[in-house]
Amino acid sequence: MGKSSEIKLLGTAASPFVNRVQFVLNLKSIEYEFIEENLFCKSELLLTSNPAYTKVPVLFHENKPPLAESLIIIEYLDEIYPNIHPILPSDPFERAYNRFWANYIDTKFFPLFMEMRRTHSKEGKEAIKKQIIEASQLLEEAFVKFSNGKAYFGGDNVRYLDVVLGCFLGWIKFSEKRNEFKAFDEVRTPKLLEWTKRIWTHEAFKDAIPNTETLVNFYMMLQKYKP
């Protein structure tokens, strides 16, 4: 098990990408120290530890250089703790296929919610809702293939894609409520809807998903500094 002095995580509680790393740390029962970052007044620690992007999360492990980017971090954690709740499959093709869908979630699916936040017209928001619904149906199909009739993308237990998509559920629900629509519902995405319910109650997830107050406060800051 990792000790708090060995692993430190720089981030903010409202960031789904930070939550993603927290999920894996929890899944693997790795102790760590959390360092809170103010993204609207970035610290010297963030600027020097991730000068390429100046974004969170950043992982510090012993005397090694800081490690950034959530997908890179969780794969690193999976490699250094391979015998504690592995998240990526051992088969090279399956690993690559998981990474393909992770890239789709990060570059195609979730950015639509960010685009909707920045869109003010009713027509524009409706167009984005349609794109989200179409994307969610693709994810439903992917879930059916990956889960093979079981509870999670990873089958019987939480694995890579459960973490990758699960970290966004707090923000997805927040956006659904604010924009009066459903990304996942009983008709279009029944399997994913059931999956979301299971993820919400998973021990590794429920302690890391930010509460409504945290999301609201961060959302208001985004509206102020990045409208």
Coordinates of C-alpha atoms in Angstrom, one line a residue:
M1 CA 0.0 0.0 0.0
G2 CA 1.2 3.5 -0.7
K3 CA 1.8 5.8 2.3
S4 CA 0.6 9.4 2.4
S5 CA 4.2 10.6 2.4
E6 CA 4.9 8.7 -0.8
I7 CA 2.0 9.9 -2.9
K8 CA 0.6 13.4 -3.1
L9 CA -2.2 14.6 -5.4
L10 CA -2.5 18.2 -6.5
G11 CA -6.0 19.1 -7.6
T12 CA -9.4 20.6 -6.9
A13 CA -12.3 18.7 -5.5
A14 CA -14.6 19.9 -8.3
S15 CA -12.4 18.6 -11.2
P16 CA -13.7 15.3 -12.7
F17 CA -10.2 14.6 -13.9
V18 CA -8.9 14.9 -10.3
N19 CA -11.8 12.7 -9.1
R20 CA -10.7 10.1 -11.7
V21 CA -7.3 9.7 -10.0
Q22 CA -9.0 9.7 -6.6
F23 CA -11.2 6.8 -7.8
V24 CA -8.3 4.7 -8.7
L25 CA -6.4 5.5 -5.5
N26 CA -9.5 4.4 -3.6
L27 CA -9.9 1.3 -5.6
K28 CA -6.4 0.3 -4.9
S29 CA -6.6 1.4 -1.3
I30 CA -3.6 3.6 -1.7
E31 CA -3.1 6.3 1.0
Y32 CA -2.2 9.7 -0.3
E33 CA -2.1 13.4 0.6
F34 CA -4.4 15.7 -1.2
I35 CA -3.2 19.2 -1.9
E36 CA -6.0 21.6 -2.8
E37 CA -5.4 23.9 -5.8
N38 CA -7.2 27.2 -6.7
L39 CA -7.5 27.0 -10.5
F40 CA -8.5 30.7 -10.6
C41 CA -5.3 31.8 -8.9
K42 CA -2.8 29.1 -9.8
S43 CA -0.1 28.3 -7.3
E44 CA 3.6 28.3 -7.9
L45 CA 3.5 24.6 -7.2
L46 CA 1.1 23.9 -10.1
L47 CA 3.0 26.3 -12.5
T48 CA 6.3 24.6 -11.8
S49 CA 5.1 21.0 -11.6
N50 CA 3.0 21.1 -14.8
P51 CA 4.4 24.1 -16.9
A52 CA 3.3 22.5 -20.1
Y53 CA -0.4 22.7 -19.3
T54 CA -0.7 24.3 -15.9
K55 CA -3.7 22.0 -15.2
V56 CA -4.6 19.5 -12.5
P57 CA -4.3 16.7 -11.6
V58 CA -0.6 16.4 -10.8
L59 CA 0.7 13.3 -9.0
F60 CA 3.9 13.4 -6.9
H61 CA 5.4 10.0 -6.1
E62 CA 8.5 9.9 -3.9
N63 CA 11.4 11.7 -5.5
K64 CA 10.2 11.2 -9.1
P65 CA 9.3 14.1 -11.4
P66 CA 5.7 15.3 -11.2
L67 CA 3.3 13.4 -13.4
A68 CA 0.3 15.1 -15.1
E69 CA -2.7 14.2 -17.2
S70 CA -5.4 11.9 -15.5
L71 CA -5.3 9.0 -18.0
I72 CA -1.5 8.8 -17.8
I73 CA -1.6 9.0 -14.0
I74 CA -4.2 6.2 -13.6
E75 CA -2.3 3.9 -15.9
Y76 CA 0.9 4.6 -14.0
L77 CA -0.9 3.7 -10.7
D78 CA -2.2 0.5 -12.4
E79 CA 1.4 -0.4 -13.4
I80 CA 3.0 0.3 -10.0
Y81 CA 0.2 -1.5 -8.1
P82 CA -0.7 -4.3 -10.6
N83 CA -1.8 -6.8 -8.0
I84 CA -4.3 -4.5 -6.3
H85 CA -7.6 -4.1 -8.2
P86 CA -6.1 -3.9 -11.7
I87 CA -8.1 -1.6 -14.0
L88 CA -6.8 -2.3 -17.5
P89 CA -7.1 -5.7 -19.1
S90 CA -3.9 -7.7 -19.7
D91 CA -4.7 -8.4 -23.4
P92 CA -3.0 -5.8 -25.6
F93 CA -5.9 -5.5 -28.0
E94 CA -8.4 -5.1 -25.1
R95 CA -6.2 -2.4 -23.6
A96 CA -6.1 -0.5 -26.9
Y97 CA -9.8 -0.8 -27.3
N98 CA -10.4 0.5 -23.8
R99 CA -8.1 3.4 -24.6
F100 CA -10.0 4.2 -27.8
W101 CA -13.3 4.6 -25.9
A102 CA -11.5 6.6 -23.1
N103 CA -10.3 9.0 -25.8
Y104 CA -13.9 9.2 -27.2
I105 CA -15.3 10.1 -23.7
D106 CA -12.6 12.7 -23.0
T107 CA -12.5 14.4 -26.5
K108 CA -16.0 13.9 -27.8
F109 CA -18.5 13.2 -25.1
F110 CA -17.8 15.3 -22.1
P111 CA -16.6 18.4 -24.0
L112 CA -20.2 18.7 -25.2
F113 CA -21.3 19.5 -21.7
M114 CA -18.6 22.2 -21.5
E115 CA -19.7 23.6 -24.8
M116 CA -23.3 23.7 -23.6
R117 CA -22.2 25.7 -20.6
R118 CA -20.6 28.3 -22.9
T119 CA -23.6 28.4 -25.2
H120 CA -26.3 30.9 -24.3
S121 CA -28.9 30.6 -27.0
K122 CA -31.8 28.2 -26.7
E123 CA -31.3 26.9 -30.2
G124 CA -27.6 26.3 -29.6
K125 CA -28.3 24.4 -26.4
E126 CA -30.9 22.2 -28.0
A127 CA -28.5 21.3 -30.8
I128 CA -25.9 20.3 -28.2
K129 CA -28.4 18.3 -26.3
K130 CA -29.1 16.3 -29.5
Q131 CA -25.4 15.6 -29.9
I132 CA -25.1 14.5 -26.3
I133 CA -28.0 12.1 -26.7
E134 CA -26.5 10.7 -29.9
A135 CA -23.2 10.2 -28.1
S136 CA -24.8 8.6 -25.1
Q137 CA -26.4 6.0 -27.4
L138 CA -23.0 5.1 -28.8
L139 CA -21.8 4.7 -25.2
E140 CA -24.7 2.5 -24.5
E141 CA -23.7 0.2 -27.3
A142 CA -20.1 0.2 -26.1
F143 CA -21.3 -0.6 -22.6
V144 CA -23.2 -3.6 -23.8
K145 CA -20.1 -4.9 -25.6
F146 CA -17.7 -4.3 -22.8
S147 CA -19.9 -5.5 -19.9
N148 CA -21.1 -8.7 -21.6
G149 CA -24.3 -8.6 -19.6
K150 CA -22.6 -7.9 -16.3
A151 CA -22.7 -4.9 -14.0
Y152 CA -19.8 -2.7 -15.2
F153 CA -17.8 -1.9 -18.3
G154 CA -15.2 -4.1 -16.7
G155 CA -17.6 -7.0 -16.2
D156 CA -18.1 -8.0 -12.6
N157 CA -16.1 -5.2 -11.2
V158 CA -15.1 -1.5 -11.8
R159 CA -12.3 -1.2 -14.3
Y160 CA -10.8 1.4 -16.6
L161 CA -13.8 2.7 -18.5
D162 CA -16.0 2.7 -15.4
V163 CA -13.4 5.1 -13.9
V164 CA -13.0 7.2 -17.1
L165 CA -16.7 7.8 -17.6
G166 CA -17.7 7.6 -13.9
C167 CA -15.7 10.6 -12.9
F168 CA -18.0 12.8 -15.0
L169 CA -21.3 11.7 -13.4
G170 CA -21.4 14.6 -10.9
W171 CA -21.1 17.2 -13.6
I172 CA -23.4 15.3 -16.0
K173 CA -26.2 15.3 -13.4
F174 CA -25.5 18.9 -12.6
S175 CA -25.9 19.8 -16.3
E176 CA -29.0 17.7 -16.7
K177 CA -30.7 19.5 -13.9
R178 CA -29.6 22.9 -15.0
N179 CA -30.6 22.3 -18.7
E180 CA -33.7 20.1 -18.1
F181 CA -32.7 17.1 -20.1
K182 CA -31.4 13.5 -19.6
A183 CA -28.1 12.3 -21.0
F184 CA -29.0 8.7 -19.8
D185 CA -32.6 7.5 -19.6
E186 CA -34.7 4.4 -19.4
V187 CA -35.6 4.3 -23.1
R188 CA -32.4 5.2 -25.0
T189 CA -29.8 4.0 -22.6
P190 CA -31.3 1.6 -20.0
K191 CA -28.1 -0.3 -19.4
L192 CA -26.0 2.9 -18.7
L193 CA -28.7 4.3 -16.5
E194 CA -28.5 1.2 -14.3
W195 CA -24.7 1.4 -14.4
T196 CA -24.8 5.0 -13.1
K197 CA -26.9 3.9 -10.1
R198 CA -24.3 1.2 -9.3
I199 CA -21.4 3.6 -9.6
W200 CA -23.0 6.2 -7.3
T201 CA -23.1 3.7 -4.5
H202 CA -19.6 2.2 -5.0
E203 CA -17.4 2.8 -2.0
A204 CA -14.5 4.0 -4.1
F205 CA -16.6 6.5 -5.9
K206 CA -19.1 8.0 -3.5
D207 CA -16.3 9.5 -1.3
A208 CA -14.7 11.2 -4.3
I209 CA -17.6 12.6 -6.3
P210 CA -18.0 16.3 -5.4
N211 CA -21.3 17.3 -3.7
T212 CA -23.7 19.8 -5.2
E213 CA -22.4 22.8 -3.3
T214 CA -18.9 22.2 -4.5
L215 CA -20.1 21.9 -8.1
V216 CA -22.3 25.0 -7.8
N217 CA -19.4 27.1 -6.4
F218 CA -17.0 26.0 -9.1
Y219 CA -19.6 26.6 -11.8
M220 CA -20.1 30.1 -10.6
M221 CA -16.4 30.7 -10.7
L222 CA -16.3 29.3 -14.2
Q223 CA -19.1 31.6 -15.3
K224 CA -17.2 34.6 -13.9
Y225 CA -13.7 33.8 -15.1
K226 CA -14.3 31.6 -18.2
P227 CA -17.8 32.6 -19.5

